[in-house]
CSV table of C-alpha atoms and ligand atoms in Angstrom, one decimal:
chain,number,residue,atom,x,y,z
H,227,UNK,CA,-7.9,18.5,-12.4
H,228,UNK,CA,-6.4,20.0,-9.3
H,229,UNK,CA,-3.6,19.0,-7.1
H,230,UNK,CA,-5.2,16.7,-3.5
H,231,UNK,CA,-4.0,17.2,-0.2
H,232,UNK,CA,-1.3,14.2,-0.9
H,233,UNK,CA,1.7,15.3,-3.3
H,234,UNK,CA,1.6,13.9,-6.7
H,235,UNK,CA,-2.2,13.0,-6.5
H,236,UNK,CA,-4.9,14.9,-7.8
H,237,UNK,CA,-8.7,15.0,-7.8
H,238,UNK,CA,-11.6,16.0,-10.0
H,239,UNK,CA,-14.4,16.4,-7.7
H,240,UNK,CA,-14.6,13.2,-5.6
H,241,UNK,CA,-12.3,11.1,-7.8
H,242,UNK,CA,-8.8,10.6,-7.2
H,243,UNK,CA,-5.9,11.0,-9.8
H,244,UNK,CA,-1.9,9.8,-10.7
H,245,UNK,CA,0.1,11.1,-13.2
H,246,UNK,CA,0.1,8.1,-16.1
H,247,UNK,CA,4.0,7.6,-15.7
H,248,UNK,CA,3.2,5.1,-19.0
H,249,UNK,CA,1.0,7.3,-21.6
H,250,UNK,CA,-1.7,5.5,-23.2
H,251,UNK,CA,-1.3,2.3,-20.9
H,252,UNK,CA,-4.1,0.8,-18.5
H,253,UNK,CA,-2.9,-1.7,-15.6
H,254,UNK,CA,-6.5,-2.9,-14.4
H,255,UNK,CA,-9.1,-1.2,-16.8
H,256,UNK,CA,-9.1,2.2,-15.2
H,257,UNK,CA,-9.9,5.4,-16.9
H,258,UNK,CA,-7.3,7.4,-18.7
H,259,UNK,CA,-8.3,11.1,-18.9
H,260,UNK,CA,-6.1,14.1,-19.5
H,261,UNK,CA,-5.9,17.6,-18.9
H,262,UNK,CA,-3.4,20.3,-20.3
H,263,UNK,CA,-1.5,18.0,-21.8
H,264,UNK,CA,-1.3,15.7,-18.9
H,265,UNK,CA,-2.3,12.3,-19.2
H,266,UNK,CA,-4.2,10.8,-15.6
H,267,UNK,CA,-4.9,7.1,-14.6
H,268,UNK,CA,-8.3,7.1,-12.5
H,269,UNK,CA,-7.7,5.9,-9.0
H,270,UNK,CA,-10.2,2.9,-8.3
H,271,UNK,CA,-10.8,3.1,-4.1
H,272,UNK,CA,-13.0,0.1,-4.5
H,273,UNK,CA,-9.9,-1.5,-5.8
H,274,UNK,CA,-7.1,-0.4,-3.7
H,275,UNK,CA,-7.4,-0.1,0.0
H,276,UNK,CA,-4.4,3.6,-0.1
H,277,UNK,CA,-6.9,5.3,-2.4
H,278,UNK,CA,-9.2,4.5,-0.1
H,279,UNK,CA,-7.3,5.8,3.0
H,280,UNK,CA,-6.7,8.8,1.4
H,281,UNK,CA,-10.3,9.4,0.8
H,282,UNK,CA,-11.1,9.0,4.5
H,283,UNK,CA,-9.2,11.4,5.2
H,284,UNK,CA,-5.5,10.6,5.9
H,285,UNK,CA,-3.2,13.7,6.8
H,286,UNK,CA,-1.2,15.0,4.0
H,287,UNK,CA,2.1,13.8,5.3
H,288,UNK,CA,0.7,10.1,5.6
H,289,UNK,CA,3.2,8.4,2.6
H,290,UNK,CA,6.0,11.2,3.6
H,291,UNK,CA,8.6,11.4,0.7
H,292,UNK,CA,10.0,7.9,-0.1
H,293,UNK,CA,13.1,7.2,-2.0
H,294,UNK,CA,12.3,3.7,-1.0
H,295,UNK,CA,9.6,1.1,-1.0
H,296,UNK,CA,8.7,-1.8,0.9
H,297,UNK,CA,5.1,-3.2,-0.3
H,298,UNK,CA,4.2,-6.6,0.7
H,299,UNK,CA,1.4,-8.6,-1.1
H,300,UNK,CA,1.6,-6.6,-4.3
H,301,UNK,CA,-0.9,-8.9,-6.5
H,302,UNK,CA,-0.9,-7.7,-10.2
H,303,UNK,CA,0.6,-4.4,-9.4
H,304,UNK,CA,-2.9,-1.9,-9.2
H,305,UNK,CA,-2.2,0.0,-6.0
H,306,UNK,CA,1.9,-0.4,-6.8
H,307,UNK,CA,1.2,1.3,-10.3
H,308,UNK,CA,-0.2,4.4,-8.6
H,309,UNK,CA,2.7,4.8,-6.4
H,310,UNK,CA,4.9,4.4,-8.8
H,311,UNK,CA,3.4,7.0,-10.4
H,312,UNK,CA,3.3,9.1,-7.2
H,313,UNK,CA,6.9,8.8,-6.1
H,314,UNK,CA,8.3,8.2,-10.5
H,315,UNK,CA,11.8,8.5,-8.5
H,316,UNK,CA,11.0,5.7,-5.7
H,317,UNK,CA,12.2,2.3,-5.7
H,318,UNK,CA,9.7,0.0,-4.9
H,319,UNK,CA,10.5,-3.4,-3.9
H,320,UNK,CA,7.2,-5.1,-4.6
H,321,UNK,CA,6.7,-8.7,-2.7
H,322,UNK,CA,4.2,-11.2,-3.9
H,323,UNK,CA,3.5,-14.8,-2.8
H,324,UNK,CA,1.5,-16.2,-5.8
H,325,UNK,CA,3.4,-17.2,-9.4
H,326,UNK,CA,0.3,-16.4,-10.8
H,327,UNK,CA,-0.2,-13.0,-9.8
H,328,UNK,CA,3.7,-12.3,-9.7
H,329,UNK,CA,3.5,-12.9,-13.7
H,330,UNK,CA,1.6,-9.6,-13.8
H,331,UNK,CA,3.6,-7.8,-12.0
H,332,UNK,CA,7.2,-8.9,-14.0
H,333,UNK,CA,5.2,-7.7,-17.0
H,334,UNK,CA,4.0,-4.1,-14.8
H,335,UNK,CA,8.0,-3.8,-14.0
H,336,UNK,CA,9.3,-3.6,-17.8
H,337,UNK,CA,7.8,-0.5,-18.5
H,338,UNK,CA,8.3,0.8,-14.8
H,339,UNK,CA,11.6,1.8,-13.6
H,340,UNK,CA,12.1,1.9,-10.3
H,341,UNK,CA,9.9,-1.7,-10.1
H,342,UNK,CA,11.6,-4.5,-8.5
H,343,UNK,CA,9.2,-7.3,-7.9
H,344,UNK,CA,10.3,-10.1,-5.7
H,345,UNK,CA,8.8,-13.6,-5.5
H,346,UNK,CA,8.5,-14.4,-1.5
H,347,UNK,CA,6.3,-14.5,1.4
H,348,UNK,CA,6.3,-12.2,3.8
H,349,UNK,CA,6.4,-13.8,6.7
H,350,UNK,CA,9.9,-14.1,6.0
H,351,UNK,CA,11.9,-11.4,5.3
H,352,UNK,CA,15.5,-12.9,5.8
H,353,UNK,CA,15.0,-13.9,2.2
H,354,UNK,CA,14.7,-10.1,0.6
H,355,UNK,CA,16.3,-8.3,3.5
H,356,UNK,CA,19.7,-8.0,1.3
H,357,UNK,CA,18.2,-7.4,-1.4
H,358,UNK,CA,15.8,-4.5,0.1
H,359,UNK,CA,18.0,-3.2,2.5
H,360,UNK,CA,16.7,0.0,4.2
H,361,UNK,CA,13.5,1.1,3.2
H,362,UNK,CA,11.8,4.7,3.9
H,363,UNK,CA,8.3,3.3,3.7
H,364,UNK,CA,6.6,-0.3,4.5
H,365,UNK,CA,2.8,-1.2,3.1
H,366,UNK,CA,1.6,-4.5,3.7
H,367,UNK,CA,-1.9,-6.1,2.4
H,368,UNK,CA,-1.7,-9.4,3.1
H,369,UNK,CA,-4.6,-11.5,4.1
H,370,UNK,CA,-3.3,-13.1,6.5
H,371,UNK,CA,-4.0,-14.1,10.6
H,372,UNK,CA,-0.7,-12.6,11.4
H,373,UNK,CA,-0.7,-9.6,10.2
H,374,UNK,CA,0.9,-7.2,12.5
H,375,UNK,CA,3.2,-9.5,13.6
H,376,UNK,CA,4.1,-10.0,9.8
H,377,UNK,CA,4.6,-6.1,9.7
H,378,UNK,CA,6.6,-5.9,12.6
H,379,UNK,CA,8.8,-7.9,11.8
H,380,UNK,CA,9.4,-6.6,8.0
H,381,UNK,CA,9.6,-3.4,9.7
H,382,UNK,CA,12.5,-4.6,12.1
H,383,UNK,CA,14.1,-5.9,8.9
H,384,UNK,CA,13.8,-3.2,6.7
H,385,UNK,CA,12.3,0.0,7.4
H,386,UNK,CA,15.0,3.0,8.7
H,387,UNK,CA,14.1,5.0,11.7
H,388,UNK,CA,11.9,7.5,11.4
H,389,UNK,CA,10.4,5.6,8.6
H,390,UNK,CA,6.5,5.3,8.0
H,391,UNK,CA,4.4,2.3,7.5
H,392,UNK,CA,0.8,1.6,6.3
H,393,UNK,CA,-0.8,-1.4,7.4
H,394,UNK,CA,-4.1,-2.5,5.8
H,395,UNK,CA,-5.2,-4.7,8.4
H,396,UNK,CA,-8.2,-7.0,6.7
H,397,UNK,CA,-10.0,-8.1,10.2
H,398,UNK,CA,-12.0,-11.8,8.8
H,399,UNK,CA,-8.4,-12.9,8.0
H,400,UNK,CA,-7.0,-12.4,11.5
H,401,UNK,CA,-10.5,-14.0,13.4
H,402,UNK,CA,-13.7,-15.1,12.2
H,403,UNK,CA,-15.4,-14.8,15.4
H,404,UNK,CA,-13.6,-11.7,17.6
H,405,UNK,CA,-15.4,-8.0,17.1
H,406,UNK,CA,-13.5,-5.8,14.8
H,407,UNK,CA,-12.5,-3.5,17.7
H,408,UNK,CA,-10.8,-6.0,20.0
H,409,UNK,CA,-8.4,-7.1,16.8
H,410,UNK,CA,-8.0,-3.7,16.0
H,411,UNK,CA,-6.7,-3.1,19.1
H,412,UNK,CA,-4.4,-6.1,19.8
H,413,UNK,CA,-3.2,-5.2,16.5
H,414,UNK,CA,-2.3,-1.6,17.5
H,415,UNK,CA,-0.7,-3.2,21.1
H,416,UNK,CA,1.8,-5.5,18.4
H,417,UNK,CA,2.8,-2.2,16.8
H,418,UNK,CA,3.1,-0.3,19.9
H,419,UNK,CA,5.1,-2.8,22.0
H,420,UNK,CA,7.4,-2.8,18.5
H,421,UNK,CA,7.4,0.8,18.7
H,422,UNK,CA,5.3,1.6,16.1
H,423,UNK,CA,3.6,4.3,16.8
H,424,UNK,CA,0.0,4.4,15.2
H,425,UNK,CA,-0.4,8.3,13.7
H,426,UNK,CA,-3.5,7.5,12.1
H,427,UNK,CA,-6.7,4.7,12.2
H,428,UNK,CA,-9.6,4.7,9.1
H,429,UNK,CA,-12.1,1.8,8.5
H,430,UNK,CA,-11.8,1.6,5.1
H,431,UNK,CA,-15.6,1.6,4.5
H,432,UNK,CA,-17.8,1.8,2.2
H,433,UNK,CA,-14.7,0.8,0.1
H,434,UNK,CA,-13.2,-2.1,1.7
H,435,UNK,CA,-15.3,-3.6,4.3
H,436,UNK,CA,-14.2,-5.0,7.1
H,437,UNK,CA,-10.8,-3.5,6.4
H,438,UNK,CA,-9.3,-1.0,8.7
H,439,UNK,CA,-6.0,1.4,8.0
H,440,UNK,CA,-3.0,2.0,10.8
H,441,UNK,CA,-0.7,4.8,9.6
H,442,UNK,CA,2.6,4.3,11.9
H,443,UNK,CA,6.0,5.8,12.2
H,444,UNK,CA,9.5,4.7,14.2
G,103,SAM,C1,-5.7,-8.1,-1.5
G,103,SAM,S1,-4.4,-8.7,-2.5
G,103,SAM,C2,-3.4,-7.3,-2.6
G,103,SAM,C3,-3.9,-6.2,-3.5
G,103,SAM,C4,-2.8,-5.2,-3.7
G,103,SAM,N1,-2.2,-4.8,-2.5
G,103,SAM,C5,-3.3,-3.9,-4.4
G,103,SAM,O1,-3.9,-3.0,-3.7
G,103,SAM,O2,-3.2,-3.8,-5.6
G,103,SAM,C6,-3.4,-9.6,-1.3
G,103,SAM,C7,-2.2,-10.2,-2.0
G,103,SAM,O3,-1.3,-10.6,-1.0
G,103,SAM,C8,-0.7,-11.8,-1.4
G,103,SAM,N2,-0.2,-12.5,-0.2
G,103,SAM,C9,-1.0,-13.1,0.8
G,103,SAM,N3,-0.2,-13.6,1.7
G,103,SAM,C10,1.1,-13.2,1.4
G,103,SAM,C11,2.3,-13.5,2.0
G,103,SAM,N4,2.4,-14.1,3.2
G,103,SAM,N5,3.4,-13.0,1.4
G,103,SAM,C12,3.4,-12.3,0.2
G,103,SAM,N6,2.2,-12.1,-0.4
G,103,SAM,C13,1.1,-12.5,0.2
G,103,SAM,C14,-1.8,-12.6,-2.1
G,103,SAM,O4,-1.2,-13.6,-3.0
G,103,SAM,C15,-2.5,-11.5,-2.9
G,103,SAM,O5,-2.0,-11.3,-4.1
């Protein structure tokens, strides 16, 4: 096991790595393997879209240092856990629209400090904002036609300047019919005219298809 280009993730060959922050515990069936002592939780690229950034190649700087966490459309908590585990001192403020997955997540939260889930959609962040307050990094994965409107307006709401964001922009939900490239790039135009500006652009396949990453920072 040896340290990746990313702080607090590590790799064994091609496979990606986190630091189990919860010993002997599994959040969605990956492997546990340690080394030295250490106890790691595989990290599953086919099931979350950062691992999968990171593997195309994101710059080493791309999640920065957080003290704080915005992550909108958290599901049951699989891509959350591994930050959790990347940044054990972070609070992350984990939004999530559906009861059923948000159940999940409560139970994720009990044996992660530094957890707060929240029961809310996105779309509007008056609701958290208070709560939240000023946030170092925003992720969104929502499926949703909106999408970088959605984050620019979370990102007006919460995220400081000089903050970073990560937007995992999944292309079928914005348009059914437009070429990935022009919705990419009216995406990128939302950000920018929000000043956004986009450090970094990955199609997240062979992982995620039809997915593509937008690194930004104020
Ligand atoms: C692809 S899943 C997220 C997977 C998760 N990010 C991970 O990597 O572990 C998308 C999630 O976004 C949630 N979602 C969709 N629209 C939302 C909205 N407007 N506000 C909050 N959550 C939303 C869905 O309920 C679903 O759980």
């Amino acid at each position: 096991m040896k340290p990746a280009a990313w702080d607090g993730v590590y790799r064994d060959g091609r496979d990606l790595y986190t630091v189990n922050r919860t010993p002997g515990a599994k959040v969605y069936g990956e492997t546990l393997t340690t080394s030295d002592g250490v106890e790691y939780r595989g990290w599953d690229p086919f099931r979350s879209k950062l691992a999968a950034m990171l593997l195309k190649g994101a710059p080493s700087d791309v999640l920065g240092r957080p003290r704080t966490v915005l992550y909108l459309g958290a599901a049951h908590g699989t891509t959350v856990s591994h930050l959790s585990d990347v940044f054990p001192e972070a609070t992350i403020f984990a939004v999530e629209k559906s009861p059923t997955s948000f159940a999940p997540l409560l139970a994720l939260a009990r044996h992660r400090t530094g957890l707060v889930p929240i029961l809310a959609v996105a779309q509007l962040p008056e609701r958290y904002q208070a709560d939240v307050g000023a946030v170092d990094l925003l992720y969104q994965d929502v499926a949703q036609r909106n999408q970088a409107g959605i984050f620019v307006e979370n990102a007006r709401a919460c995220l400081v300047p000089g903050g970073r964001g990560l937007l995992m922009l999944k292309v079928r939900s914005v348009t059914q019919q437009r070429p990935t490239a022009t919705v990419v790039r009216e995406a990128r135009q939302t950000l920018s005219a929000a000043r956004l500006n986009v450090t970094y652009e990955t199609p997240l396949a062979p992982f995620a298809r039809e997915h593509v990453a937008l690194a930004v920072e104020t």
